[in-house]
PDB file of C-alpha atoms and ligand atoms in Angstrom:
ATOM      1  CA  MET A   5      -1.342 -27.613   5.081  1.00 79.00           C
ATOM      2  CA  ALA A   6      -2.566 -28.889   7.910  1.00 90.00           C
ATOM      3  CA  TYR A   7      -1.072 -26.518  10.877  1.00 96.00           C
ATOM      4  CA  GLU A   8      -1.829 -27.058  14.930  1.00 97.00           C
ATOM      5  CA  ASN A   9      -0.330 -24.267  16.503  1.00 98.00           C
ATOM      6  CA  ILE A  10      -0.769 -21.188  13.796  1.00 98.00           C
ATOM      7  CA  LEU A  11      -3.487 -20.423  11.892  1.00 98.00           C
ATOM      8  CA  VAL A  12      -2.834 -19.280   8.198  1.00 98.00           C
ATOM      9  CA  GLU A  13      -5.200 -17.348   5.808  1.00 98.00           C
ATOM     10  CA  THR A  14      -5.224 -14.973   3.134  1.00 98.00           C
ATOM     11  CA  ARG A  15      -6.944 -11.705   2.951  1.00 97.00           C
ATOM     12  CA  GLY A  16      -6.705 -10.704  -0.625  1.00 97.00           C
ATOM     13  CA  SER A  17      -3.047 -10.053  -1.325  1.00 98.00           C
ATOM     14  CA  VAL A  18      -1.935 -10.565   2.167  1.00 98.00           C
ATOM     15  CA  GLY A  19      -1.020 -13.580   3.982  1.00 98.00           C
ATOM     16  CA  LEU A  20      -1.975 -13.703   7.668  1.00 98.00           C
ATOM     17  CA  ILE A  21      -0.367 -16.005  10.209  1.00 98.00           C
ATOM     18  CA  THR A  22      -1.864 -16.395  13.837  1.00 98.00           C
ATOM     19  CA  LEU A  23      -0.242 -17.869  16.569  1.00 98.00           C
ATOM     20  CA  ASN A  24      -2.574 -20.376  18.086  1.00 98.00           C
ATOM     21  CA  ARG A  25      -1.723 -21.842  21.497  1.00 98.00           C
ATOM     22  CA  PRO A  26      -4.055 -19.731  23.739  1.00 97.00           C
ATOM     23  CA  LYS A  27      -3.723 -22.160  26.495  1.00 97.00           C
ATOM     24  CA  ALA A  28      -0.057 -21.438  26.908  1.00 98.00           C
ATOM     25  CA  LEU A  29      -0.378 -17.782  25.706  1.00 98.00           C
ATOM     26  CA  ASN A  30       1.186 -18.677  22.375  1.00 98.00           C
ATOM     27  CA  ALA A  31       4.554 -19.910  23.793  1.00 98.00           C
ATOM     28  CA  LEU A  32       6.969 -20.756  21.092  1.00 97.00           C
ATOM     29  CA  CYS A  33       7.483 -24.265  21.137  1.00 96.00           C
ATOM     30  CA  THR A  34       9.570 -25.884  18.384  1.00 94.00           C
ATOM     31  CA  PRO A  35       6.737 -27.216  16.183  1.00 95.00           C
ATOM     32  CA  LEU A  36       5.045 -24.122  16.377  1.00 96.00           C
ATOM     33  CA  ILE A  37       8.218 -22.463  14.878  1.00 96.00           C
ATOM     34  CA  ARG A  38       8.566 -25.436  12.478  1.00 95.00           C
ATOM     35  CA  GLU A  39       5.212 -24.460  11.237  1.00 96.00           C
ATOM     36  CA  LEU A  40       5.695 -20.923  11.145  1.00 97.00           C
ATOM     37  CA  GLY A  41       8.695 -21.374   8.838  1.00 96.00           C
ATOM     38  CA  GLN A  42       6.414 -23.817   6.868  1.00 96.00           C
ATOM     39  CA  ALA A  43       3.892 -20.946   6.418  1.00 97.00           C
ATOM     40  CA  LEU A  44       6.549 -18.145   5.465  1.00 97.00           C
ATOM     41  CA  ASP A  45       8.007 -20.686   2.759  1.00 96.00           C
ATOM     42  CA  ALA A  46       4.485 -21.178   1.418  1.00 97.00           C
ATOM     43  CA  PHE A  47       3.714 -17.264   1.453  1.00 98.00           C
ATOM     44  CA  GLU A  48       6.916 -16.402  -0.130  1.00 97.00           C
ATOM     45  CA  ALA A  49       6.205 -19.137  -2.944  1.00 97.00           C
ATOM     46  CA  ASP A  50       2.728 -17.596  -3.603  1.00 97.00           C
ATOM     47  CA  ALA A  51       2.955 -14.918  -6.206  1.00 95.00           C
ATOM     48  CA  GLU A  52      -0.324 -13.499  -5.222  1.00 96.00           C
ATOM     49  CA  ILE A  53       0.959 -12.603  -1.631  1.00 98.00           C
ATOM     50  CA  GLY A  54       2.431  -9.453  -1.439  1.00 98.00           C
ATOM     51  CA  ALA A  55       2.764  -8.808   2.432  1.00 98.00           C
ATOM     52  CA  ILE A  56       2.642 -11.014   5.640  1.00 98.00           C
ATOM     53  CA  VAL A  57       0.705 -10.039   9.258  1.00 98.00           C
ATOM     54  CA  LEU A  58       2.042 -11.878  12.058  1.00 98.00           C
ATOM     55  CA  THR A  59      -0.013 -11.834  15.096  1.00 98.00           C
ATOM     56  CA  GLY A  60      -1.161 -13.557  18.158  1.00 98.00           C
ATOM     57  CA  SER A  61      -4.381 -13.257  20.489  1.00 98.00           C
ATOM     58  CA  GLU A  62      -5.518 -10.114  22.385  1.00 98.00           C
ATOM     59  CA  LYS A  63      -4.139 -11.149  25.693  1.00 98.00           C
ATOM     60  CA  ALA A  64      -0.692 -12.451  24.048  1.00 98.00           C
ATOM     61  CA  PHE A  65       1.147 -12.125  20.782  1.00 98.00           C
ATOM     62  CA  ALA A  66       3.682 -14.643  22.266  1.00 98.00           C
ATOM     63  CA  ALA A  67       4.780 -15.178  26.152  1.00 98.00           C
ATOM     64  CA  GLY A  68       8.268 -16.299  25.108  1.00 97.00           C
ATOM     65  CA  ALA A  69      10.066 -19.569  24.090  1.00 97.00           C
ATOM     66  CA  ASP A  70       8.035 -22.413  25.357  1.00 97.00           C
ATOM     67  CA  ILE A  71       9.385 -22.627  29.589  1.00 98.00           C
ATOM     68  CA  LYS A  72       8.449 -26.274  30.140  1.00 97.00           C
ATOM     69  CA  GLU A  73      10.257 -27.714  26.410  1.00 95.00           C
ATOM     70  CA  MET A  74      13.124 -26.082  27.379  1.00 96.00           C
ATOM     71  CA  SER A  75      13.194 -26.760  31.308  1.00 96.00           C
ATOM     72  CA  GLY A  76      14.617 -30.384  30.680  1.00 94.00           C
ATOM     73  CA  LYS A  77      17.096 -29.173  28.170  1.00 96.00           C
ATOM     74  CA  SER A  78      20.826 -29.550  29.030  1.00 96.00           C
ATOM     75  CA  TYR A  79      23.503 -27.587  27.250  1.00 97.00           C
ATOM     76  CA  MET A  80      24.776 -30.153  24.751  1.00 97.00           C
ATOM     77  CA  ASP A  81      21.172 -30.321  23.645  1.00 95.00           C
ATOM     78  CA  VAL A  82      20.820 -26.520  22.956  1.00 93.00           C
ATOM     79  CA  TYR A  83      24.266 -26.769  21.484  1.00 94.00           C
ATOM     80  CA  MET A  84      23.951 -29.400  19.237  1.00 93.00           C
ATOM     81  CA  GLU A  85      20.592 -28.571  18.058  1.00 89.00           C
ATOM     82  CA  ASP A  86      21.818 -24.871  17.824  1.00 88.00           C
ATOM     83  CA  PHE A  87      18.746 -23.602  19.706  1.00 88.00           C
ATOM     84  CA  ILE A  88      17.353 -21.444  18.811  1.00 80.00           C
ATOM     85  CA  THR A  89      18.934 -20.469  15.429  1.00 76.00           C
ATOM     86  CA  ASN A  90      17.188 -23.405  14.024  1.00 74.00           C
ATOM     87  CA  GLY A  91      13.972 -22.306  12.565  1.00 81.00           C
ATOM     88  CA  TRP A  92      13.638 -19.085  14.355  1.00 88.00           C
ATOM     89  CA  GLU A  93      15.442 -16.804  12.027  1.00 87.00           C
ATOM     90  CA  ARG A  94      13.339 -18.058   9.055  1.00 93.00           C
ATOM     91  CA  ILE A  95      11.299 -14.681   9.580  1.00 95.00           C
ATOM     92  CA  THR A  96      14.504 -12.391   8.779  1.00 95.00           C
ATOM     93  CA  THR A  97      15.270 -14.320   5.885  1.00 95.00           C
ATOM     94  CA  CYS A  98      11.786 -13.845   4.343  1.00 97.00           C
ATOM     95  CA  ARG A  99      12.174 -11.366   1.451  1.00 97.00           C
ATOM     96  CA  LYS A 100       8.394 -10.097   1.300  1.00 98.00           C
ATOM     97  CA  PRO A 101       7.535  -7.604   4.411  1.00 98.00           C
ATOM     98  CA  VAL A 102       6.505  -9.088   7.824  1.00 98.00           C
ATOM     99  CA  ILE A 103       4.557  -6.848   9.906  1.00 98.00           C
ATOM    100  CA  ALA A 104       3.982  -7.722  13.390  1.00 98.00           C
ATOM    101  CA  ALA A 105       0.413  -6.933  14.921  1.00 98.00           C
ATOM    102  CA  VAL A 106       0.999  -7.280  18.713  1.00 98.00           C
ATOM    103  CA  ALA A 107      -1.914  -7.183  21.475  1.00 98.00           C
ATOM    104  CA  GLY A 108      -0.754  -8.033  24.980  1.00 98.00           C
ATOM    105  CA  TYR A 109       2.051  -9.600  25.911  1.00 98.00           C
ATOM    106  CA  ALA A 110       5.409  -9.810  23.580  1.00 98.00           C
ATOM    107  CA  LEU A 111       8.030 -11.452  26.100  1.00 98.00           C
ATOM    108  CA  GLY A 112      10.830 -12.873  25.425  1.00 98.00           C
ATOM    109  CA  GLY A 113      11.287 -14.843  22.570  1.00 97.00           C
ATOM    110  CA  GLY A 114       7.901 -13.573  21.471  1.00 98.00           C
ATOM    111  CA  CYS A 115       9.785  -9.721  22.084  1.00 98.00           C
ATOM    112  CA  GLU A 116      12.365 -11.230  19.851  1.00 98.00           C
ATOM    113  CA  VAL A 117      10.167 -12.694  17.145  1.00 98.00           C
ATOM    114  CA  ALA A 118       8.412  -9.175  16.870  1.00 98.00           C
ATOM    115  CA  MET A 119      11.459  -7.532  16.218  1.00 98.00           C
ATOM    116  CA  MET A 120      12.731 -10.361  13.625  1.00 97.00           C
ATOM    117  CA  CYS A 121       9.661  -8.547  11.768  1.00 98.00           C
ATOM    118  CA  ASP A 122      10.035  -5.536   9.664  1.00 98.00           C
ATOM    119  CA  PHE A 123       7.983  -3.560  11.850  1.00 98.00           C
ATOM    120  CA  ILE A 124       5.797  -3.497  14.645  1.00 98.00           C
ATOM    121  CA  ILE A 125       1.897  -2.092  15.100  1.00 98.00           C
ATOM    122  CA  ALA A 126       1.099  -2.392  18.492  1.00 98.00           C
ATOM    123  CA  ALA A 127      -2.350  -2.768  20.012  1.00 98.00           C
ATOM    124  CA  ASP A 128      -2.675  -0.087  23.441  1.00 98.00           C
ATOM    125  CA  ASN A 129      -2.506  -3.043  25.471  1.00 98.00           C
ATOM    126  CA  ALA A 130       0.682  -4.209  24.046  1.00 98.00           C
ATOM    127  CA  ARG A 131       3.499  -5.129  26.513  1.00 98.00           C
ATOM    128  CA  PHE A 132       7.027  -5.947  25.481  1.00 98.00           C
ATOM    129  CA  GLY A 133       9.917  -7.350  27.977  1.00 98.00           C
ATOM    130  CA  GLN A 134      12.805  -9.821  28.138  1.00 98.00           C
ATOM    131  CA  PRO A 135      11.985 -11.269  31.557  1.00 98.00           C
ATOM    132  CA  GLU A 136      14.559 -14.426  30.710  1.00 98.00           C
ATOM    133  CA  ILE A 137      16.995 -13.140  33.803  1.00 98.00           C
ATOM    134  CA  THR A 138      13.916 -13.888  35.756  1.00 98.00           C
ATOM    135  CA  ILE A 139      14.168 -17.500  34.868  1.00 98.00           C
ATOM    136  CA  GLY A 140      17.870 -18.007  35.348  1.00 98.00           C
ATOM    137  CA  THR A 141      18.747 -17.245  31.574  1.00 97.00           C
ATOM    138  CA  MET A 142      18.905 -14.439  28.928  1.00 97.00           C
ATOM    139  CA  PRO A 143      17.809 -13.411  25.257  1.00 97.00           C
ATOM    140  CA  GLY A 144      19.006 -15.940  22.671  1.00 95.00           C
ATOM    141  CA  ALA A 145      17.047 -14.656  19.645  1.00 95.00           C
ATOM    142  CA  GLY A 146      17.778 -11.072  19.406  1.00 95.00           C
ATOM    143  CA  GLY A 147      16.771  -9.678  22.861  1.00 97.00           C
ATOM    144  CA  THR A 148      20.183  -7.918  23.623  1.00 98.00           C
ATOM    145  CA  GLN A 149      21.173  -7.252  20.012  1.00 97.00           C
ATOM    146  CA  ARG A 150      18.155  -6.098  18.209  1.00 97.00           C
ATOM    147  CA  LEU A 151      16.589  -4.250  21.121  1.00 98.00           C
ATOM    148  CA  THR A 152      19.584  -2.308  22.029  1.00 98.00           C
ATOM    149  CA  ARG A 153      19.399  -1.372  18.131  1.00 97.00           C
ATOM    150  CA  PHE A 154      15.890  -0.165  18.625  1.00 97.00           C
ATOM    151  CA  VAL A 155      15.663   1.363  21.854  1.00 98.00           C
ATOM    152  CA  GLY A 156      19.430   2.257  22.809  1.00 97.00           C
ATOM    153  CA  LYS A 157      21.328   0.897  25.478  1.00 98.00           C
ATOM    154  CA  SER A 158      20.299   2.253  28.276  1.00 98.00           C
ATOM    155  CA  LYS A 159      16.845   0.963  27.578  1.00 97.00           C
ATOM    156  CA  ALA A 160      17.778  -2.471  26.569  1.00 98.00           C
ATOM    157  CA  MET A 161      20.039  -2.890  29.419  1.00 98.00           C
ATOM    158  CA  GLU A 162      17.665  -1.958  32.022  1.00 98.00           C
ATOM    159  CA  MET A 163      14.781  -4.264  30.649  1.00 98.00           C
ATOM    160  CA  CYS A 164      17.096  -7.333  30.055  1.00 98.00           C
ATOM    161  CA  LEU A 165      18.963  -7.139  33.401  1.00 98.00           C
ATOM    162  CA  THR A 166      15.279  -6.632  35.610  1.00 98.00           C
ATOM    163  CA  GLY A 167      12.729  -8.111  33.159  1.00 98.00           C
ATOM    164  CA  ARG A 168      10.828  -4.614  33.380  1.00 98.00           C
ATOM    165  CA  GLN A 169       8.008  -4.463  30.635  1.00 98.00           C
ATOM    166  CA  MET A 170       7.425  -1.521  28.515  1.00 98.00           C
ATOM    167  CA  THR A 171       4.089  -0.402  27.695  1.00 98.00           C
ATOM    168  CA  ALA A 172       2.892   0.344  24.488  1.00 98.00           C
ATOM    169  CA  GLU A 173       3.198   3.948  24.691  1.00 98.00           C
ATOM    170  CA  GLU A 174       6.708   3.583  25.915  1.00 98.00           C
ATOM    171  CA  ALA A 175       7.586   1.468  23.158  1.00 98.00           C
ATOM    172  CA  GLU A 176       6.361   3.859  20.652  1.00 98.00           C
ATOM    173  CA  ARG A 177       8.665   6.762  21.935  1.00 98.00           C
ATOM    174  CA  ALA A 178      11.506   4.460  22.257  1.00 98.00           C
ATOM    175  CA  GLY A 179      11.008   3.793  18.825  1.00 98.00           C
ATOM    176  CA  LEU A 180      10.240  -0.180  19.343  1.00 98.00           C
ATOM    177  CA  VAL A 181       6.913   0.113  17.567  1.00 98.00           C
ATOM    178  CA  SER A 182       6.000   1.865  14.431  1.00 98.00           C
ATOM    179  CA  ARG A 183       2.784   3.137  15.680  1.00 98.00           C
ATOM    180  CA  ILE A 184      -0.090   2.183  18.536  1.00 98.00           C
ATOM    181  CA  VAL A 185      -3.832   1.478  17.254  1.00 98.00           C
ATOM    182  CA  PRO A 186      -6.728   0.700  19.783  1.00 98.00           C
ATOM    183  CA  LEU A 187      -6.805  -2.877  20.373  1.00 98.00           C
ATOM    184  CA  ALA A 188     -10.136  -3.499  18.585  1.00 98.00           C
ATOM    185  CA  ASP A 189      -8.675  -1.925  15.025  1.00 98.00           C
ATOM    186  CA  LEU A 190      -5.579  -3.857  15.132  1.00 98.00           C
ATOM    187  CA  LEU A 191      -5.770  -6.633  12.789  1.00 98.00           C
ATOM    188  CA  ASP A 192      -7.841  -4.514  10.488  1.00 98.00           C
ATOM    189  CA  ASP A 193      -5.016  -1.685  10.489  1.00 98.00           C
ATOM    190  CA  ALA A 194      -2.383  -4.419  10.061  1.00 98.00           C
ATOM    191  CA  LEU A 195      -4.112  -6.273   7.403  1.00 98.00           C
ATOM    192  CA  LYS A 196      -4.736  -2.356   5.466  1.00 98.00           C
ATOM    193  CA  THR A 197      -1.182  -1.774   5.796  1.00 98.00           C
ATOM    194  CA  ALA A 198      -0.112  -4.996   4.544  1.00 98.00           C
ATOM    195  CA  THR A 199      -2.477  -4.544   1.513  1.00 98.00           C
ATOM    196  CA  ARG A 200      -1.197  -1.003   0.676  1.00 98.00           C
ATOM    197  CA  ILE A 201       2.607  -2.525   0.614  1.00 98.00           C
ATOM    198  CA  ALA A 202       1.103  -5.191  -1.249  1.00 98.00           C
ATOM    199  CA  SER A 203      -0.246  -2.770  -4.016  1.00 97.00           C
ATOM    200  CA  MET A 204       3.104  -1.276  -4.716  1.00 98.00           C
ATOM    201  CA  SER A 205       5.520  -2.850  -7.036  1.00 97.00           C
ATOM    202  CA  ARG A 206       6.693  -6.340  -5.402  1.00 97.00           C
ATOM    203  CA  PRO A 207      10.601  -6.380  -6.580  1.00 97.00           C
ATOM    204  CA  VAL A 208      10.737  -2.622  -5.470  1.00 98.00           C
ATOM    205  CA  VAL A 209       9.093  -3.360  -2.229  1.00 98.00           C
ATOM    206  CA  MET A 210      12.152  -6.005  -1.682  1.00 97.00           C
ATOM    207  CA  MET A 211      14.841  -3.604  -2.556  1.00 98.00           C
ATOM    208  CA  VAL A 212      13.484  -1.077  -0.184  1.00 98.00           C
ATOM    209  CA  LYS A 213      13.307  -3.890   2.345  1.00 98.00           C
ATOM    210  CA  GLU A 214      16.871  -4.880   1.785  1.00 97.00           C
ATOM    211  CA  SER A 215      18.044  -1.650   1.463  1.00 98.00           C
ATOM    212  CA  VAL A 216      16.779  -0.243   4.866  1.00 97.00           C
ATOM    213  CA  ASN A 217      18.199  -3.781   6.343  1.00 96.00           C
ATOM    214  CA  ARG A 218      21.545  -3.288   5.092  1.00 97.00           C
ATOM    215  CA  SER A 219      21.520  -0.190   7.132  1.00 96.00           C
ATOM    216  CA  TYR A 220      22.064  -2.423  10.230  1.00 91.00           C
ATOM    217  CA  GLU A 221      25.159  -3.854   8.627  1.00 93.00           C
ATOM    218  CA  VAL A 222      27.184  -1.477   6.995  1.00 97.00           C
ATOM    219  CA  SER A 223      28.581   1.873   7.609  1.00 97.00           C
ATOM    220  CA  LEU A 224      26.809   4.759   6.579  1.00 97.00           C
ATOM    221  CA  LYS A 225      29.089   5.301   3.389  1.00 97.00           C
ATOM    222  CA  GLU A 226      28.819   1.637   2.326  1.00 98.00           C
ATOM    223  CA  GLY A 227      24.917   1.695   3.086  1.00 98.00           C
ATOM    224  CA  LEU A 228      24.405   4.846   0.885  1.00 98.00           C
ATOM    225  CA  LEU A 229      26.446   3.423  -2.105  1.00 98.00           C
ATOM    226  CA  PHE A 230      24.135   0.197  -1.950  1.00 98.00           C
ATOM    227  CA  GLU A 231      21.225   2.171  -1.672  1.00 98.00           C
ATOM    228  CA  ARG A 232      21.925   4.551  -4.696  1.00 98.00           C
ATOM    229  CA  ARG A 233      22.789   1.109  -6.400  1.00 98.00           C
ATOM    230  CA  VAL A 234      19.349  -0.478  -5.789  1.00 98.00           C
ATOM    231  CA  PHE A 235      17.807   2.618  -6.618  1.00 98.00           C
ATOM    232  CA  HIS A 236      19.260   3.059 -10.205  1.00 98.00           C
ATOM    233  CA  SER A 237      18.474  -0.793 -10.404  1.00 97.00           C
ATOM    234  CA  THR A 238      14.599   0.207 -10.098  1.00 98.00           C
ATOM    235  CA  PHE A 239      15.120   1.958 -13.363  1.00 98.00           C
ATOM    236  CA  ALA A 240      15.158  -1.420 -15.058  1.00 97.00           C
ATOM    237  CA  THR A 241      12.002  -2.212 -13.629  1.00 97.00           C
ATOM    238  CA  GLU A 242       8.593  -1.895 -15.746  1.00 97.00           C
ATOM    239  CA  ASP A 243       7.000  -0.632 -12.578  1.00 98.00           C
ATOM    240  CA  GLN A 244       8.901   2.205 -12.430  1.00 98.00           C
ATOM    241  CA  LYS A 245       8.425   3.357 -16.055  1.00 98.00           C
ATOM    242  CA  GLU A 246       4.506   2.756 -15.005  1.00 98.00           C
ATOM    243  CA  GLY A 247       4.567   4.356 -11.730  1.00 98.00           C
ATOM    244  CA  MET A 248       6.038   7.711 -13.243  1.00 98.00           C
ATOM    245  CA  ALA A 249       4.010   7.589 -16.134  1.00 98.00           C
ATOM    246  CA  ALA A 250       0.721   7.331 -14.158  1.00 98.00           C
ATOM    247  CA  PHE A 251       2.135  10.259 -12.116  1.00 98.00           C
ATOM    248  CA  VAL A 252       2.368  12.240 -14.906  1.00 98.00           C
ATOM    249  CA  GLU A 253      -0.595  11.172 -16.870  1.00 98.00           C
ATOM    250  CA  LYS A 254      -2.538  11.897 -13.340  1.00 98.00           C
ATOM    251  CA  ARG A 255      -4.052   8.242 -13.104  1.00 97.00           C
ATOM    252  CA  GLN A 256      -3.308   5.521 -10.527  1.00 96.00           C
ATOM    253  CA  PRO A 257      -0.526   3.122 -11.396  1.00 97.00           C
ATOM    254  CA  ASN A 258      -0.660  -0.505 -12.499  1.00 96.00           C
ATOM    255  CA  PHE A 259       2.161  -2.252 -11.241  1.00 97.00           C
ATOM    256  CA  ARG A 260       2.586  -5.533 -12.994  1.00 95.00           C
ATOM    257  CA  HIS A 261       5.566  -6.597 -10.173  1.00 95.00           C
ATOM    258  CA  ARG A 262       8.103  -7.001 -12.744  1.00 95.00           C
TER     259      ARG A 262
HETATM  260  C1  HXC B 316       5.186 -21.963  28.291  1.00 56.88           C
HETATM  261  C2  HXC B 316       3.844 -20.784  29.663  1.00 56.88           C
HETATM  262  C3  HXC B 316       4.567 -19.525  28.890  1.00 56.88           C
HETATM  263  C4  HXC B 316       6.237 -19.639  28.245  1.00 56.88           C
HETATM  264  C5  HXC B 316       2.863 -18.623  29.766  1.00 56.88           C
HETATM  265  N1  HXC B 316       2.764 -20.091  29.589  1.00 56.88           N
HETATM  266  N2  HXC B 316       4.240 -18.056  29.524  1.00 56.88           N
HETATM  267  N3  HXC B 316       4.214 -21.980  29.150  1.00 56.88           N
HETATM  268  N4  HXC B 316       6.149 -21.288  28.281  1.00 56.88           N
HETATM  269  N5  HXC B 316       6.884 -18.889  28.069  1.00 56.88           N
HETATM  270  C6  HXC B 316       1.612 -20.832  30.148  1.00 56.88           C
HETATM  271  C7  HXC B 316       1.562 -21.013  31.727  1.00 56.88           C
HETATM  272  O1  HXC B 316       2.428 -22.004  32.018  1.00 56.88           O
HETATM  273  C8  HXC B 316       0.155 -21.028  31.924  1.00 56.88           C
HETATM  274  O2  HXC B 316      -0.293 -22.687  31.631  1.00 56.88           O
HETATM  275  C9  HXC B 316      -0.478 -20.483  30.734  1.00 56.88           C
HETATM  276  O3  HXC B 316       0.604 -20.281  29.796  1.00 56.88           O
HETATM  277  C10 HXC B 316      -1.196 -19.041  31.195  1.00 56.88           C
HETATM  278  O4  HXC B 316      -0.143 -18.473  31.935  1.00 56.88           O
HETATM  279  P1  HXC B 316      -0.429 -17.720  33.586  1.00 56.88           P
HETATM  280  O5  HXC B 316       1.132 -17.588  33.940  1.00 56.88           O
HETATM  281  O6  HXC B 316      -1.268 -18.451  34.262  1.00 56.88           O
HETATM  282  O7  HXC B 316      -1.191 -16.500  33.012  1.00 56.88           O
HETATM  283  P2  HXC B 316      -0.793 -15.115  33.480  1.00 56.88           P
HETATM  284  O8  HXC B 316      -1.102 -15.107  35.181  1.00 56.88           O
HETATM  285  O9  HXC B 316      -1.834 -14.156  33.093  1.00 56.88           O
HETATM  286  O10 HXC B 316       0.880 -14.471  33.582  1.00 56.88           O
HETATM  287  C11 HXC B 316       0.975 -13.872  32.012  1.00 56.88           C
HETATM  288  C12 HXC B 316       2.423 -13.861  31.901  1.00 56.88           C
HETATM  289  C13 HXC B 316       3.372 -15.059  32.636  1.00 56.88           C
HETATM  290  C14 HXC B 316       3.101 -13.138  33.062  1.00 56.88           C
HETATM  291  C15 HXC B 316       3.057 -13.922  30.547  1.00 56.88           C
HETATM  292  O11 HXC B 316       2.458 -16.384  31.835  1.00 56.88           O
HETATM  293  C16 HXC B 316       4.676 -15.311  32.452  1.00 56.88           C
HETATM  294  O12 HXC B 316       5.408 -14.828  33.059  1.00 56.88           O
HETATM  295  N6  HXC B 316       4.974 -16.049  31.186  1.00 56.88           N
HETATM  296  C17 HXC B 316       6.639 -16.363  31.170  1.00 56.88           C
HETATM  297  C18 HXC B 316       7.199 -15.136  30.619  1.00 56.88           C
HETATM  298  C19 HXC B 316       8.706 -15.289  30.283  1.00 56.88           C
HETATM  299  O13 HXC B 316       9.345 -15.779  31.086  1.00 56.88           O
HETATM  300  N7  HXC B 316       8.950 -15.443  28.892  1.00 56.88           N
HETATM  301  C20 HXC B 316      10.430 -15.821  28.897  1.00 56.88           C
HETATM  302  C21 HXC B 316      10.463 -17.215  28.254  1.00 56.88           C
HETATM  303  S1  HXC B 316      12.582 -17.509  28.049  1.00 56.88           S
HETATM  304  P3  HXC B 316      -0.804 -23.573  32.852  1.00 56.88           P
HETATM  305  O14 HXC B 316      -1.123 -25.102  32.069  1.00 56.88           O
HETATM  306  O15 HXC B 316       0.517 -23.850  33.551  1.00 56.88           O
HETATM  307  O16 HXC B 316      -1.794 -23.081  33.510  1.00 56.88           O
HETATM  308  C22 HXC B 316      12.379 -16.976  26.698  1.00 56.88           C
HETATM  309  C23 HXC B 316      13.920 -17.428  25.836  1.00 56.88           C
HETATM  310  C24 HXC B 316      14.021 -17.120  24.297  1.00 56.88           C
HETATM  311  O17 HXC B 316      11.663 -16.575  25.736  1.00 56.88           O
HETATM  312  C25 HXC B 316      15.059 -17.439  23.696  1.00 56.88           C
HETATM  313  C26 HXC B 316      15.439 -17.893  22.546  1.00 56.88           C
HETATM  314  C27 HXC B 316      14.597 -19.086  22.208  1.00 56.88           C
END
């Protein structure tokens, strides 16, 4: 498949997607979002792929939705095409884990896309922000909702109302990113992390992802019940038998992803 706005590679059992509109700081135009969805579909369908890394450039993960594209749109345009539900949310429906490896700017829709991934590894130069207010609009892809769940009301409110950017350190302290690594190590680290996840049982990886995500949707009691039922169902997998046998026999497990 020929892509114009992203680069798509496989690194062993990991699918790597690199946002690639350097002249526009990876602004998320509609064709880019469409290609991102197609790349995710392809990795999702590829049995060799166990995890996906989504990254940008050293200067920008993505500086937001494409302002030049949006600037001419009317209310009727955005309403009728359901901008942005259309396409963007494909990241959130991916069953395989998606890691955002963020360097430089993750602003507006860029920050929102990073938050749609399963977790964020940040380079030390990463900057997160929701600057939509400064151009007379507001977050439309989760900035007021996911950011608030990540960092709490006070920080989310301040960021969305002022457009202030968070440094990588602040983002880590606030729980927005799982770890900070030196810029030079970002891709290696994200690929190693994804490779480790891909080495685990694929069905169990999906069950863990589904279970953690469930915690956002339901009460603690319902979430715990869901978790316990899914935990029970891991005992129906061959990989659970293999994993526990390997521990008892003091050897590495050989998961067959079933
Ligand atoms: C379109 C963008 C862009 C964007 C940068 N560019 N961000 N084009 N949409 N979001 C383009 C610039 O126009 C310029 O191209 C080139 O990228 C380099 O940008 P500069 O501004 O010259 O770079 P710099 O001075 O280093 O400043 C970097 C920056 C700034 C601080 C990130 O570009 C910036 O503020 N960008 C906009 C950030 C933003 O407001 N994002 C939220 C968008 S709204 P040319 O060819 O002009 O030189 C949004 C809504 C999401 O995301 C809602 C759901 C969809």
